[in-house]
């Protein structure tokens, strides 16, 4: 970065932090994008004159609301609901809903900001948003989750719609929650539209939407590996998380010939040195999605695997490829150094912002393949975009059709990263590539649409 870009980033970040105190995840996400695009802004002064970056970090709208609900014993609980409608330059707001105890405004804003660039990268007409609540679905009965979802939607419904804002799932929001949210939306609006994505297959959902984020991350990793003449075949893969993204990343990596040896949750991780099989993945899906169990139960079923508790993460396990698929900042500088020292040469993010800035620095200094979530996990929202299209034309595509769209989108995103991220020595800086490619389209659309 030259002196101008350095000074621009520093003064921009100082102002952002002063104006948004305590929002550390939001600061982190903005700083990463800004560092990539500052030289680009300098080269195109009309973007500076139009104060595009200043406008991008100010959400178009933030909705914060009370979500009261009653548990099965009759006790009343009050949670906080959010929807951050960040940017609609490219299309209706689009982004998931997260139910997790850690949810706060900073996390919602970081996710909505990232989503804007990710959605741009997919080339589909979608703006950026994110929503959620500090409600923790863990240990709640189906009836409690339903009452919570109905209360949440009783406020949210007035702010969303198929041409306005189309939410989807995220951490803690899967098929069950989307069903309850959609049911209440339909009841309140008296209309059956594609306003939520991730719907059940019988009522407007797209084939392959549940698989899309994890599968898409593997398609992206295949492209990355191919730049070095490599593939998944025979590689050892470490995956974190045990939810939607992790399950399908592990499944696809295994089907592409890799030995996938770990999964985790917030309590710890399992290590299966023999690698997962179709049967073992099916067991995990049933354990997590139907029985809502914990990942440690895996070792009861498969005793040759081991479990490490105390919130441990799987990054100490020797591997060729790492796929963080749980949550933000789950992979720090020390973990990154361990991975690199153990020979890991490819890190493909399935989660949003799972690597800390220090970890990214370690990967990039070691010149290993590293892709940020906004590029490699974009297959989820891309397939949500395909679900919206199918809903609009009232048709249903086959799994093969959806998969071929997904494959093409992931390889187009990879090509965009190469175009904007290849450095003088030939190293592909996927962070820079994804940020600039995502940014340009949104920025120019904002300029075209005037000062709004
Ligand atoms: P799920 O709720 O299905 O699974 C989340 C997994 O991550 C669980 O195993 C959970 O464990 C673990 N986890 C959550 N929080 C923490 C934490 N603080 N520390 C350690 N582990 C944690 O979510 P998804 O699989 O849908 O989402 C995972 C990531 O992928 C998120 O970053 C999400 O934003 C991102 N993503 C998801 C997309 C999708 O289509 N679903 C699309 C694009 C990105 P536990 O049960 O203990 O909480």
Coordinates of C-alpha atoms and ligand atoms in Angstrom, one line a residue:
X1 CA 0.0 0.0 0.0
X2 CA 1.3 3.5 -0.8
X3 CA 1.3 6.4 1.5
X4 CA -2.0 7.8 0.3
X5 CA -3.8 4.4 0.8
X6 CA -2.2 3.9 4.2
X7 CA -3.3 7.3 5.4
X8 CA -6.8 6.9 4.0
X9 CA -7.3 3.5 5.7
X10 CA -6.0 4.9 9.0
X11 CA -8.2 8.0 9.1
X12 CA -11.3 6.1 7.8
X13 CA -10.9 3.4 10.5
X14 CA -10.4 6.0 13.2
X15 CA -13.7 7.6 12.3
X16 CA -15.5 4.3 11.9
X17 CA -14.4 3.1 15.3
X18 CA -15.3 6.4 17.0
X19 CA -18.7 6.3 15.3
X20 CA -19.4 2.6 16.0
X21 CA -17.8 2.0 19.4
X22 CA -17.5 -1.6 20.7
X23 CA -18.4 -3.2 17.4
X24 CA -15.1 -5.1 17.0
X25 CA -16.3 -7.7 14.5
X26 CA -17.7 -4.9 12.3
X27 CA -14.4 -3.0 12.5
X28 CA -12.5 -6.1 11.6
X29 CA -14.6 -6.8 8.5
X30 CA -14.5 -3.2 7.3
X31 CA -10.7 -3.0 7.8
X32 CA -10.1 -6.1 5.7
X33 CA -12.2 -4.8 2.8
X34 CA -10.8 -1.3 3.0
X35 CA -7.2 -2.5 3.0
X36 CA -7.9 -4.3 -0.3
X37 CA -9.8 -1.6 -2.0
X38 CA -7.9 1.6 -0.9
X39 CA -5.4 1.4 -3.8
X40 CA -8.3 0.9 -6.2
X41 CA -10.1 4.0 -4.8
X42 CA -7.0 6.0 -5.3
X43 CA -6.9 4.9 -8.9
X44 CA -10.6 5.9 -9.5
X45 CA -11.1 9.2 -7.7
X46 CA -14.8 9.4 -8.7
X47 CA -15.4 6.7 -6.1
X48 CA -13.7 8.9 -3.4
X49 CA -15.7 11.9 -4.5
X50 CA -18.9 10.0 -4.3
X51 CA -17.9 8.9 -0.8
X52 CA -18.8 5.3 -1.8
X53 CA -16.9 3.6 1.1
X54 CA -18.4 6.0 3.7
X55 CA -21.9 5.1 2.3
X56 CA -21.2 1.4 2.2
X57 CA -20.4 1.2 5.9
X58 CA -23.6 2.9 6.9
X59 CA -26.4 0.4 6.7
X60 CA -29.4 1.6 4.7
X61 CA -31.6 0.5 7.6
X62 CA -31.2 -1.2 11.0
X63 CA -34.2 -2.8 12.5
X64 CA -34.0 -3.8 16.2
X65 CA -37.0 -5.3 18.0
X66 CA -38.3 -7.0 21.1
X67 CA -39.1 -10.7 20.7
X68 CA -41.2 -11.9 23.7
X69 CA -42.0 -15.6 24.0
X70 CA -43.2 -18.1 26.6
X71 CA -41.4 -21.4 27.3
X72 CA -43.1 -24.8 28.0
X73 CA -43.3 -24.1 31.7
X74 CA -45.1 -20.8 31.2
X75 CA -42.1 -18.6 32.0
X76 CA -41.7 -15.4 29.8
X77 CA -38.5 -14.6 28.0
X78 CA -37.5 -11.5 26.1
X79 CA -34.9 -11.7 23.3
X80 CA -33.6 -9.1 20.9
X81 CA -34.2 -9.4 17.2
X82 CA -32.2 -7.7 14.4
X83 CA -32.3 -7.1 10.7
X84 CA -29.5 -5.1 9.2
X85 CA -30.4 -4.0 5.6
X86 CA -27.0 -3.0 4.5
X87 CA -27.0 -2.4 0.8
X88 CA -29.6 -2.7 -2.0
X89 CA -27.6 -1.4 -5.0
X90 CA -27.6 -4.8 -6.8
X91 CA -31.1 -6.2 -5.8
X92 CA -33.4 -7.0 -2.9
X93 CA -31.6 -7.4 0.4
X94 CA -30.5 -11.0 0.9
X95 CA -28.8 -12.7 3.8
X96 CA -29.3 -15.3 6.5
X97 CA -30.9 -15.2 10.0
X98 CA -28.7 -16.3 12.9
X99 CA -30.0 -17.6 16.3
X100 CA -27.1 -17.8 18.7
X101 CA -26.5 -16.4 22.2
X102 CA -23.6 -14.3 21.0
X103 CA -25.7 -12.3 18.4
X104 CA -25.4 -8.5 18.8
X105 CA -25.4 -5.5 16.5
X106 CA -21.6 -5.8 15.8
X107 CA -22.0 -9.3 14.5
X108 CA -25.1 -8.5 12.5
X109 CA -23.3 -5.5 10.9
X110 CA -20.1 -7.5 10.1
X111 CA -22.2 -10.3 8.5
X112 CA -24.4 -7.9 6.5
X113 CA -21.3 -6.0 5.3
X114 CA -19.6 -9.2 4.1
X115 CA -22.8 -10.4 2.6
X116 CA -23.0 -7.3 0.3
X117 CA -19.7 -8.2 -1.4
X118 CA -20.3 -12.0 -1.4
X119 CA -23.7 -11.5 -3.1
X120 CA -22.0 -9.2 -5.7
X121 CA -19.5 -12.0 -6.4
X122 CA -22.2 -14.5 -7.2
X123 CA -23.2 -12.2 -10.2
X124 CA -26.9 -12.7 -9.1
X125 CA -29.1 -9.7 -8.5
X126 CA -29.0 -9.6 -4.7
X127 CA -28.3 -6.8 -2.1
X128 CA -26.8 -7.5 1.3
X129 CA -28.4 -8.0 4.7
X130 CA -28.3 -10.1 7.8
X131 CA -30.6 -10.8 10.7
X132 CA -31.0 -12.8 13.9
X133 CA -31.5 -12.9 17.5
X134 CA -29.6 -13.7 20.8
X135 CA -32.0 -16.6 21.2
X136 CA -30.2 -19.9 21.8
X137 CA -32.2 -22.8 20.3
X138 CA -30.0 -25.4 22.1
X139 CA -32.0 -27.5 24.5
X140 CA -35.3 -25.9 23.5
X141 CA -38.3 -28.0 22.5
X142 CA -39.8 -27.8 19.0
X143 CA -42.8 -26.0 20.5
X144 CA -40.6 -23.4 22.1
X145 CA -38.6 -22.9 18.9
X146 CA -41.9 -22.5 17.0
X147 CA -43.3 -19.9 19.5
X148 CA -40.0 -18.0 19.3
X149 CA -40.0 -18.0 15.4
X150 CA -43.6 -16.9 15.3
X151 CA -42.9 -14.0 17.7
X152 CA -39.8 -13.0 15.7
X153 CA -41.7 -13.0 12.4
X154 CA -44.6 -11.1 13.9
X155 CA -42.3 -8.0 13.8
X156 CA -40.0 -8.9 10.9
X157 CA -42.7 -9.6 8.3
X158 CA -43.4 -5.9 7.8
X159 CA -39.8 -5.3 6.7
X160 CA -39.3 -8.1 4.2
X161 CA -40.8 -9.4 1.0
X162 CA -39.9 -11.2 -2.2
X163 CA -38.8 -7.9 -3.9
X164 CA -37.6 -6.2 -0.7
X165 CA -35.7 -8.5 1.5
X166 CA -35.4 -12.3 1.4
X167 CA -33.9 -13.9 4.5
X168 CA -32.4 -17.4 4.7
X169 CA -30.8 -19.7 7.4
X170 CA -27.5 -19.4 9.2
X171 CA -26.2 -20.6 12.5
X172 CA -29.1 -22.0 14.6
X173 CA -31.5 -21.5 11.7
X174 CA -32.1 -24.6 9.6
X175 CA -35.0 -26.3 7.9
X176 CA -37.1 -26.5 11.0
X177 CA -36.8 -22.8 11.8
X178 CA -37.3 -21.6 8.2
X179 CA -40.5 -23.7 8.2
X180 CA -41.9 -21.9 11.3
X181 CA -40.8 -18.5 10.1
X182 CA -42.3 -19.1 6.6
X183 CA -45.6 -20.4 8.1
X184 CA -46.0 -17.2 10.2
X185 CA -45.0 -14.9 7.3
X186 CA -47.6 -16.6 5.1
X187 CA -50.2 -16.3 7.7
X188 CA -49.6 -12.6 8.4
X189 CA -49.3 -11.6 4.7
X190 CA -51.8 -14.0 3.3
X191 CA -49.5 -14.7 0.4
X192 CA -47.3 -17.6 -0.7
X193 CA -44.2 -16.2 -2.2
X194 CA -40.5 -16.9 -2.2
X195 CA -39.8 -14.5 0.6
X196 CA -37.6 -16.9 2.6
X197 CA -35.1 -19.3 1.1
X198 CA -34.0 -22.7 2.4
X199 CA -37.6 -23.8 2.3
X200 CA -38.7 -27.4 2.4
X201 CA -38.6 -29.2 -1.0
X202 CA -42.4 -29.7 -1.0
X203 CA -43.2 -26.0 -0.5
X204 CA -40.9 -24.0 -2.8
X205 CA -37.4 -25.0 -1.7
X206 CA -34.6 -25.7 -4.1
X207 CA -32.9 -29.0 -4.5
X208 CA -29.4 -28.8 -3.2
X209 CA -29.9 -25.6 -1.1
X210 CA -29.0 -27.5 2.2
X211 CA -25.8 -28.9 0.5
X212 CA -24.9 -25.8 -1.4
X213 CA -22.6 -23.9 1.0
X214 CA -20.4 -26.9 1.9
X215 CA -20.4 -28.3 -1.7
X216 CA -19.7 -24.9 -3.1
X217 CA -16.7 -24.5 -0.8
X218 CA -15.3 -27.8 -2.1
X219 CA -15.8 -26.7 -5.7
X220 CA -14.0 -23.5 -4.9
X221 CA -11.2 -25.5 -3.1
X222 CA -10.9 -27.7 -6.2
X223 CA -10.2 -24.6 -8.3
X224 CA -7.7 -23.4 -5.8
X225 CA -5.9 -26.7 -5.7
X226 CA -5.9 -26.9 -9.5
X227 CA -3.8 -23.7 -9.7
X228 CA -1.0 -25.9 -8.1
X229 CA -1.8 -29.0 -10.1
X230 CA -3.4 -30.6 -7.0
X231 CA -6.8 -32.1 -6.1
X232 CA -8.7 -33.5 -3.1
X233 CA -7.6 -37.0 -4.1
X234 CA -5.7 -38.7 -1.2
X235 CA -5.4 -35.5 0.8
X236 CA -6.2 -35.3 4.6
X237 CA -8.8 -32.7 5.4
X238 CA -9.6 -31.1 8.7
X239 CA -13.1 -29.6 9.0
X240 CA -14.5 -27.5 12.0
X241 CA -18.1 -27.3 12.9
X242 CA -20.7 -30.0 12.7
X243 CA -23.7 -28.1 11.3
X244 CA -25.0 -27.5 7.9
X245 CA -21.9 -26.2 6.2
X246 CA -19.4 -28.6 7.9
X247 CA -21.5 -31.7 7.2
X248 CA -21.7 -31.0 3.5
X249 CA -18.1 -29.8 3.2
X250 CA -17.0 -33.0 4.8
X251 CA -19.3 -35.1 2.6
X252 CA -18.2 -33.5 -0.7
X253 CA -14.5 -33.5 0.2
X254 CA -14.8 -37.2 1.0
X255 CA -16.6 -37.9 -2.3
X256 CA -13.9 -36.1 -4.1
X257 CA -11.3 -38.6 -2.7
X258 CA -10.1 -36.9 0.5
X259 CA -9.7 -38.4 3.9
X260 CA -11.8 -36.1 6.2
X261 CA -10.8 -36.7 9.8
X262 CA -12.4 -34.1 12.1
X263 CA -15.7 -32.3 13.0
X264 CA -16.3 -30.0 16.0
X265 CA -18.8 -28.0 18.0
X266 CA -18.4 -25.3 20.6
X267 CA -17.6 -28.0 23.3
X268 CA -14.7 -29.8 21.4
X269 CA -13.8 -31.9 18.4
X270 CA -13.7 -35.5 17.2
X271 CA -10.8 -37.0 15.4
X272 CA -11.4 -40.1 13.3
X273 CA -8.0 -41.2 11.9
X274 CA -9.7 -43.7 9.5
X275 CA -11.6 -40.8 7.8
X276 CA -15.4 -40.5 7.3
X277 CA -17.4 -42.8 5.1
X278 CA -20.9 -42.3 3.7
X279 CA -22.2 -44.3 6.7
X280 CA -20.4 -42.1 9.2
X281 CA -21.6 -38.9 7.6
X282 CA -25.1 -40.2 7.6
X283 CA -24.7 -40.9 11.3
X284 CA -23.5 -37.3 11.9
X285 CA -26.4 -35.8 9.9
X286 CA -29.0 -37.8 11.9
X287 CA -27.2 -37.0 15.2
X288 CA -27.1 -33.3 14.6
X289 CA -30.2 -32.6 12.5
X290 CA -32.8 -35.1 13.8
X291 CA -31.6 -36.0 17.3
X292 CA -30.0 -32.5 17.9
X293 CA -27.2 -34.3 19.8
X294 CA -23.6 -33.2 20.4
X295 CA -20.6 -34.2 18.3
X296 CA -18.9 -36.0 21.2
X297 CA -21.5 -38.8 20.9
X298 CA -19.7 -39.8 17.6
X299 CA -17.1 -41.7 19.6
X300 CA -19.7 -43.9 21.3
X301 CA -20.7 -45.1 17.8
X302 CA -17.2 -45.2 16.4
X303 CA -14.8 -46.0 19.2
X304 CA -11.6 -45.8 17.1
X305 CA -12.2 -42.0 17.0
X306 CA -11.2 -39.8 19.9
X307 CA -12.9 -36.7 21.4
X308 CA -11.1 -33.7 22.8
X309 CA -13.3 -31.5 25.0
X310 CA -12.8 -28.1 26.8
X311 CA -13.8 -26.1 23.7
X312 CA -10.7 -27.4 21.8
X313 CA -10.5 -26.8 18.1
X314 CA -9.2 -29.3 15.5
X315 CA -6.3 -27.2 14.1
X316 CA -3.6 -29.3 15.8
X317 CA -4.4 -32.3 13.7
X318 CA -2.0 -32.7 10.8
X319 CA -3.6 -32.1 7.4
X320 CA -3.2 -30.9 3.8
X321 CA -6.4 -28.9 3.6
X322 CA -8.3 -27.1 6.4
X323 CA -11.9 -26.0 6.1
X324 CA -13.1 -23.8 9.0
X325 CA -16.9 -24.2 8.9
X326 CA -18.1 -23.2 12.4
X327 CA -18.0 -19.5 13.2
X328 CA -16.1 -16.2 13.2
X329 CA -12.6 -15.9 14.6
X330 CA -12.3 -19.6 15.4
X331 CA -8.8 -19.9 13.9
X332 CA -6.2 -17.6 15.4
X333 CA -2.5 -16.8 14.7
X334 CA -1.2 -19.7 16.8
X335 CA -3.6 -22.2 15.1
X336 CA -2.5 -20.9 11.7
X337 CA 1.2 -21.3 12.5
X338 CA 0.5 -24.9 13.7
X339 CA -1.4 -25.7 10.5
X340 CA 1.4 -24.3 8.3
X341 CA 4.1 -26.1 10.3
X342 CA 2.2 -29.4 9.9
X343 CA 2.2 -29.0 6.1
X344 CA -1.3 -27.7 5.5
X345 CA -1.1 -25.8 2.1
X346 CA -4.8 -24.9 1.5
X347 CA -7.3 -23.2 3.8
X348 CA -10.8 -22.8 2.3
X349 CA -13.3 -21.0 4.6
X350 CA -16.8 -22.3 4.8
X351 CA -17.8 -20.1 7.7
X352 CA -17.9 -16.3 7.7
X353 CA -14.6 -14.6 8.8
X354 CA -13.4 -17.7 10.8
X355 CA -9.7 -16.7 10.5
X356 CA -8.4 -13.8 12.6
X357 CA -6.4 -11.1 10.8
X358 CA -3.2 -12.6 12.3
X359 CA -4.1 -16.0 11.0
X360 CA -4.6 -14.6 7.5
X361 CA -1.3 -12.8 7.7
X362 CA 0.4 -16.2 8.6
X363 CA -1.3 -18.0 5.6
X364 CA -0.4 -15.2 3.1
X365 CA 3.2 -14.9 4.4
X366 CA 3.7 -18.6 4.0
X367 CA 2.2 -18.3 0.5
X368 CA -0.3 -21.1 1.0
X369 CA -3.6 -21.2 -0.7
X370 CA -6.1 -19.2 1.4
X371 CA -9.6 -18.1 0.5
X372 CA -11.9 -15.9 2.5
X373 CA -15.5 -17.0 3.2
X374 CA -17.0 -14.3 1.1
X375 CA -15.6 -16.1 -1.9
X376 CA -15.6 -19.7 -1.0
X377 CA -18.9 -20.0 1.0
X378 CA -20.9 -17.9 -1.6
X379 CA -22.5 -21.1 -3.0
X380 CA -25.1 -21.0 -0.2
X381 CA -26.5 -17.6 -1.1
X382 CA -26.0 -18.3 -4.8
X383 CA -28.3 -21.3 -4.5
X384 CA -30.7 -19.2 -2.5
X385 CA -30.7 -16.8 -5.5
X386 CA -31.5 -19.8 -7.7
X387 CA -34.3 -20.7 -5.3
X388 CA -35.7 -17.2 -5.8
X389 CA -35.6 -17.6 -9.5
X390 CA -37.4 -20.9 -9.4
X391 CA -40.0 -19.4 -7.1
X392 CA -40.5 -16.4 -9.5
X393 CA -40.9 -18.6 -12.6
X394 CA -42.9 -21.2 -10.6
X395 CA -40.7 -24.0 -11.7
X396 CA -38.4 -26.5 -10.1
X397 CA -35.1 -27.4 -11.5
X398 CA -33.4 -30.8 -11.1
X399 CA -30.5 -31.4 -8.8
X400 CA -28.2 -31.7 -11.8
X401 CA -29.4 -28.3 -13.1
X402 CA -28.9 -26.6 -9.7
X403 CA -25.5 -28.3 -9.3
X404 CA -24.3 -27.2 -12.7
X405 CA -25.3 -23.5 -11.9
X406 CA -23.5 -23.8 -8.5
X407 CA -20.4 -25.3 -10.1
X408 CA -20.3 -22.5 -12.7
X409 CA -20.8 -19.7 -10.2
X410 CA -18.0 -21.0 -7.9
X411 CA -15.6 -21.2 -10.8
X412 CA -16.6 -17.7 -12.0
X413 CA -15.9 -16.4 -8.5
X414 CA -12.6 -18.1 -8.5
X415 CA -11.8 -16.5 -11.9
X416 CA -12.7 -13.1 -10.5
X417 CA -10.3 -13.7 -7.6
X418 CA -7.5 -14.5 -10.0
X419 CA -8.3 -11.5 -12.1
X420 CA -8.1 -9.0 -9.3
X421 CA -6.0 -10.8 -6.8
X422 CA -2.9 -12.1 -8.7
X423 CA 0.2 -10.4 -7.3
X424 CA 3.4 -9.6 -9.2
X425 CA 5.1 -12.8 -8.0
X426 CA 2.1 -14.8 -9.3
X427 CA 0.7 -15.5 -5.8
X428 CA -3.1 -15.3 -5.8
X429 CA -4.3 -13.1 -3.0
X430 CA -7.9 -14.3 -2.8
X431 CA -8.7 -11.7 -0.1
X432 CA -7.8 -8.9 -2.4
X433 CA -9.3 -10.5 -5.4
X434 CA -12.7 -11.2 -3.7
X435 CA -12.8 -7.8 -2.1
X436 CA -12.1 -5.8 -5.2
X437 CA -14.2 -7.9 -7.5
X438 CA -17.2 -7.7 -5.1
X439 CA -16.7 -4.0 -4.4
X440 CA -16.5 -2.7 -8.0
X441 CA -20.0 -3.8 -9.0
X442 CA -21.6 -2.5 -5.9
X443 CA -19.7 0.8 -6.1
X444 CA -20.6 1.4 -9.7
X445 CA -24.2 0.5 -9.2
X446 CA -24.3 3.1 -6.3
X447 CA -22.8 5.8 -8.5
X448 CA -25.3 5.0 -11.3
X449 CA -28.2 5.2 -8.8
X450 CA -27.3 8.7 -7.5
X451 CA -27.0 9.9 -4.0
X452 CA -29.4 7.7 -2.1
Ligands
LIG1 P1 -25.1 -24.5 12.1 O1 -25.9 -23.8 13.2 O2 -25.8 -25.5 11.2 O3 -23.8 -25.1 12.6 C1 -22.9 -24.3 13.3 C2 -21.7 -25.1 13.9 O4 -20.7 -24.3 14.3 C3 -22.2 -26.0 15.0 O5 -21.4 -27.2 15.0 C4 -21.8 -25.1 16.2 O6 -21.6 -25.8 17.4 C5 -20.5 -24.5 15.8 N1 -20.4 -23.2 16.4 C6 -21.2 -22.2 16.4 N2 -20.8 -21.2 17.2 C7 -19.6 -21.6 17.7 C8 -18.6 -21.1 18.5 N3 -18.8 -19.8 19.1 N4 -17.5 -21.8 18.8 C9 -17.3 -23.0 18.3 N5 -18.2 -23.6 17.5 C10 -19.3 -22.9 17.2 O7 -24.6 -23.2 11.2 P2 -24.1 -23.3 9.7 O8 -23.3 -24.5 9.4 O9 -25.2 -22.9 8.8 O10 -23.0 -22.0 9.7 C11 -21.7 -22.2 10.0 C12 -20.9 -21.0 9.4 O11 -21.1 -20.9 8.0 C13 -21.3 -19.6 10.0 O12 -20.2 -18.8 10.0 C14 -22.3 -19.1 8.9 O13 -22.4 -17.7 8.9 C15 -21.6 -19.6 7.7 N6 -22.4 -19.7 6.5 C16 -23.5 -20.5 6.5 C17 -24.3 -20.6 5.3 C18 -25.4 -21.5 5.2 O14 -25.9 -21.7 4.1 N7 -25.9 -22.1 6.3 C19 -24.0 -19.8 4.1 C20 -22.7 -19.1 4.2 C21 -22.0 -19.0 5.4 P3 -22.6 -25.7 18.7 O15 -23.7 -26.6 18.3 O16 -21.8 -26.1 19.8 O17 -23.1 -24.2 18.7

